XYZ file of C-alpha atoms in Angstrom:
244
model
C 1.667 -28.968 -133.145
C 4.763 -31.249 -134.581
C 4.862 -34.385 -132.768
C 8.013 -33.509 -130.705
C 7.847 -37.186 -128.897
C 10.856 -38.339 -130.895
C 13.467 -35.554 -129.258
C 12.356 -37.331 -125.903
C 13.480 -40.922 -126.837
C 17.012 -42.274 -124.970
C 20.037 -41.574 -126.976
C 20.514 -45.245 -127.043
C 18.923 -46.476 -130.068
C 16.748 -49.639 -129.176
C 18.246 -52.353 -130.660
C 21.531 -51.598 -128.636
C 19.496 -52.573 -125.626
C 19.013 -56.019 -126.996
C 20.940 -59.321 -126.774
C 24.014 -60.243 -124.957
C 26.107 -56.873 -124.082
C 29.722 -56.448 -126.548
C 33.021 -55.496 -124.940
C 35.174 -53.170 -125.888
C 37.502 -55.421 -128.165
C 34.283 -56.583 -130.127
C 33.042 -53.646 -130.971
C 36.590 -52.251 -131.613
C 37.159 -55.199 -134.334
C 33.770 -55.149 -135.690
C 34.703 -51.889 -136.864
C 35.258 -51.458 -140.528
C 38.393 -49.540 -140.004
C 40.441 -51.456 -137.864
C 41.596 -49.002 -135.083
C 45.253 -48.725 -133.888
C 46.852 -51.532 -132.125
C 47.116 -49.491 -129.113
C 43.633 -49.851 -128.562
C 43.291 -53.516 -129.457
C 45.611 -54.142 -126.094
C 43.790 -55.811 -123.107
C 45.794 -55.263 -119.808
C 45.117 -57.813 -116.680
C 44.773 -54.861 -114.334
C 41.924 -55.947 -112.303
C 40.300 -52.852 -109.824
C 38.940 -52.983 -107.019
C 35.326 -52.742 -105.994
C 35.449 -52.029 -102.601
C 33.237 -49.323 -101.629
C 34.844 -45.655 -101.392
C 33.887 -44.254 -97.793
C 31.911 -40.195 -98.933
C 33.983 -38.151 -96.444
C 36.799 -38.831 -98.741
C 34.934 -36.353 -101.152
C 33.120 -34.272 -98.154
C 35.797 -34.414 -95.149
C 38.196 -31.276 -94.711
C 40.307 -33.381 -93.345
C 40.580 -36.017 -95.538
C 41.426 -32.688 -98.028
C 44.153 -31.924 -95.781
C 45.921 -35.415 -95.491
C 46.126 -35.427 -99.459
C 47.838 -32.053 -99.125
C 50.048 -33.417 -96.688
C 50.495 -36.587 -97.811
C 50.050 -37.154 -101.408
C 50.429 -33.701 -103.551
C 54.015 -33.283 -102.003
C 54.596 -36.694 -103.631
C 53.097 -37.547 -106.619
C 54.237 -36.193 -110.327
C 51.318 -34.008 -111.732
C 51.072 -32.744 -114.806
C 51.633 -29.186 -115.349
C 51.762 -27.791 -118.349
C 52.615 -28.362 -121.685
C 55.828 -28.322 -123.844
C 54.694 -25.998 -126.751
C 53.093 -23.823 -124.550
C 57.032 -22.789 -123.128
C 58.750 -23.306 -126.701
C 61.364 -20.431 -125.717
C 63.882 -19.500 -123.665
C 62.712 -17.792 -120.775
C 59.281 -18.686 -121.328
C 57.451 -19.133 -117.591
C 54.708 -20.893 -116.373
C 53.217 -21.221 -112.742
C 51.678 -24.469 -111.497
C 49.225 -24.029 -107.910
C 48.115 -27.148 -106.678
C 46.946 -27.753 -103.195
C 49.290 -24.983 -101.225
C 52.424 -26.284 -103.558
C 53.600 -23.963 -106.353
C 56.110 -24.134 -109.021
C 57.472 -21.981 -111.705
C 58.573 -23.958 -114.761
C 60.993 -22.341 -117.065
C 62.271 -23.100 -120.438
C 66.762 -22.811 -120.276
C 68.857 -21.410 -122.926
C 69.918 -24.901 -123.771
C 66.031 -25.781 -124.780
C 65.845 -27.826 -121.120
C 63.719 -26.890 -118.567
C 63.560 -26.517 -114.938
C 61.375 -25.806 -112.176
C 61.613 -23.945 -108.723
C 59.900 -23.437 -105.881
C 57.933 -20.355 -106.600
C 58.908 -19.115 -103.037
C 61.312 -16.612 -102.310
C 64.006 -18.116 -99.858
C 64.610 -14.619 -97.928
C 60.603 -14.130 -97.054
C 58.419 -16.815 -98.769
C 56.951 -14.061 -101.045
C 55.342 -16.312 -104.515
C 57.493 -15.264 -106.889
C 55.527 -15.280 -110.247
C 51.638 -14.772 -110.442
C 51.188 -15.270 -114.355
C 52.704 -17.441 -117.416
C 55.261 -14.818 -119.130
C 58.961 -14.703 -120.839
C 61.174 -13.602 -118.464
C 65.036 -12.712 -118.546
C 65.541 -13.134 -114.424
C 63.180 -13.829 -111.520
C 62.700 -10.728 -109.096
C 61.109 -10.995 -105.957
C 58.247 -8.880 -105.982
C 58.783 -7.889 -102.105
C 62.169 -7.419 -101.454
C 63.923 -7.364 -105.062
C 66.104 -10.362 -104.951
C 66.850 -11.290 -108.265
C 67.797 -14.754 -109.629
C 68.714 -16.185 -113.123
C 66.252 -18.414 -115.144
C 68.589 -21.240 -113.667
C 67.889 -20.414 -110.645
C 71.061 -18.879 -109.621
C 70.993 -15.801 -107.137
C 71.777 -12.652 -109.371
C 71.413 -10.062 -106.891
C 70.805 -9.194 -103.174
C 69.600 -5.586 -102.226
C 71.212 -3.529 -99.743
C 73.896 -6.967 -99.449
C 75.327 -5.682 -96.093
C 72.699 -5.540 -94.100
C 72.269 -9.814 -94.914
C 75.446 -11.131 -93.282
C 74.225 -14.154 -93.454
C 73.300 -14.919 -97.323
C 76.413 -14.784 -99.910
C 74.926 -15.148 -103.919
C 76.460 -18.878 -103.886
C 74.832 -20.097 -101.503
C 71.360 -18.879 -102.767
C 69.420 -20.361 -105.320
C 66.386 -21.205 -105.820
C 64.960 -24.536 -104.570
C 64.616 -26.876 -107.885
C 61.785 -28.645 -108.226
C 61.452 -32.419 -110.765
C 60.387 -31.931 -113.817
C 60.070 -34.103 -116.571
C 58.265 -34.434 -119.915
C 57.025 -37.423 -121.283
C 55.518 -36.954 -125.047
C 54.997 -33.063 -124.613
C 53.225 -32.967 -121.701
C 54.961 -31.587 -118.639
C 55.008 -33.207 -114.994
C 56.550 -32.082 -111.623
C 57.007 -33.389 -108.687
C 57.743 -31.702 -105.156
C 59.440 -34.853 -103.639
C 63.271 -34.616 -104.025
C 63.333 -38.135 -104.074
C 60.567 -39.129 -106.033
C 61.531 -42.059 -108.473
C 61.443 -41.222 -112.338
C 58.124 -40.089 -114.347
C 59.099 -43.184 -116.587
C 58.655 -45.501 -114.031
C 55.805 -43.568 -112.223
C 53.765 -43.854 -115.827
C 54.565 -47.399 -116.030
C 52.762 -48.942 -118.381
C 51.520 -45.924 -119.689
C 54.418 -44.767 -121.574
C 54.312 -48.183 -123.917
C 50.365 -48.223 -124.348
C 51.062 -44.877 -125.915
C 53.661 -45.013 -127.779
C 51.839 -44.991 -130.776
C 50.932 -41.538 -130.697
C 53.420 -38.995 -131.106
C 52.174 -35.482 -129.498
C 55.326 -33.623 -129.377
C 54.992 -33.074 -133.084
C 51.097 -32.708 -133.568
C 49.390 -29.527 -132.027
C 46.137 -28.578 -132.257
C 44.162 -26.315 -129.525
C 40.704 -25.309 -130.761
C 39.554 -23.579 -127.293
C 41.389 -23.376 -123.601
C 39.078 -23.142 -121.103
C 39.136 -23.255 -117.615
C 36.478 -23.380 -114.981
C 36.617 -23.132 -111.012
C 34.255 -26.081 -108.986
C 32.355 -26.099 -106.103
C 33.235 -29.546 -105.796
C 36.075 -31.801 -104.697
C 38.666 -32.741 -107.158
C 37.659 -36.086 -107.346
C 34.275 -35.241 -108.069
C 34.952 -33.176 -110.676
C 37.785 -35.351 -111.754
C 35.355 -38.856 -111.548
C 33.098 -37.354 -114.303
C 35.803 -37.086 -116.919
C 38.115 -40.879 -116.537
C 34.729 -42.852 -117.142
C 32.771 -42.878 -120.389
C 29.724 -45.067 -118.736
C 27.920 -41.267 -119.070
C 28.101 -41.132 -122.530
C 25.188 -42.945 -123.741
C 23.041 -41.050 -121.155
C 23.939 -37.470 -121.696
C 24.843 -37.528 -124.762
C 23.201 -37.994 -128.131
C 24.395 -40.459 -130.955
């Protein structure tokens, strides 16, 4: 039988186990090919380490509070800006009971409702699509891609709502190098300034003109979004599952 003892070692080679541990920077500039400045930068953000209580992964409630309290609040990102390259070209964005509807303008701009109907709170759009108007799928109000009531059926029997006076509730949106955020606050401050430092630390790389998509994929968790969302911001992993 081959000797199959050497598929079982660690990833890690040995001598990486040995001597005084590098940082990121040295091992960065001990590279042959000096990487972008971008990732030469050191920031004096220092975390904390206090421990994280588990019922903020396990508690229902603690699920609920974010709902209330933080998804309302926050800008998200949403979708992306070649994915809606033309006018009337939709996309929906569900997040924690919140949903949007994000749709490219004639102008090339974008905007964003509440993907609610007004009359009945029917969701107005289920799928990503080009669409000329948005038509409740209930009661057939129609609105413009701006948002702008088109249409009321059977008018006289609703007194009480006049076209003007009818549009859909916007939502923020923003973009900030082709990636697409909203936000359900109407007075949320600016993406810029919610990115902060973000938006200079990345400067040097230009997505809005680069695509490339090999696969989209998309997977529903048993798990709690921070869970799932924990495994995928650290890199600690990397040397333990996978092979170098």
């Amino acid at each position: 039988m081959d000797d199959i003892t050497k598929f079982l070692e660690p990833a890690i080679p040995e001598h990486h186990l040995d001597g005084p541990p590098l940082d990121a920077q040295e091992i960065l500039r001990a590279d042959p090919i000096l990487p972008p400045q971008t990732l030469l930068e050191t920031s004096d953000y220092v975390p904390a380490h206090k421990p994280i209580a588990i019922s903020r992964y396990t508690k229902r409630e603690f699920h609920d509070l974010e709902a209330e309290k933080m998804w309302g609040r926050v800008w998200q990102y949403a979708s992306w800006t070649f994915d809606i390259p033309n006018p009337g070209d939709s996309t929906v964005y569900d997040n924690a009971g919140y949903s949007a509807v994000i749709v490219r303008q004639k102008d090339g701009s974008l905007k964003a409702f509440e993907n609610s109907c007004p009359h009945r709170g029917r969701k107005l759009c289920t799928e990503d699509a080009n669409i000329k108007q948005i038509r409740c799928p209930y009661h057939a109000f129609v609105w413009g891609i701006d948002g702008d009531c088109r249409w009321i059926p059977a008018a006289w029997d609703f007194p009480q709502f006049d076209r003007e006076n009818l549009p859909l509730r916007e939502v923020k949106v923003d973009t900030w190098n082709g990636f697409i955020f909203v936000n359900f606050d109407p007075d949320a401050k600016p993406l810029a300034d919610y990115l902060g430092k973000m938006v200079d630390q990345w400067k040097g790389w230009d997505f809005t003109k680069t695509r490339y998509r090999a696969v989209t994929a998309g997977k529903a968790c048993d798990a709690n979004w921070k869970a799932v969302l924990d495994a995928f911001i650290e890199t600690l992993h990397v040397t333990g599952t996978s092979k170098v």
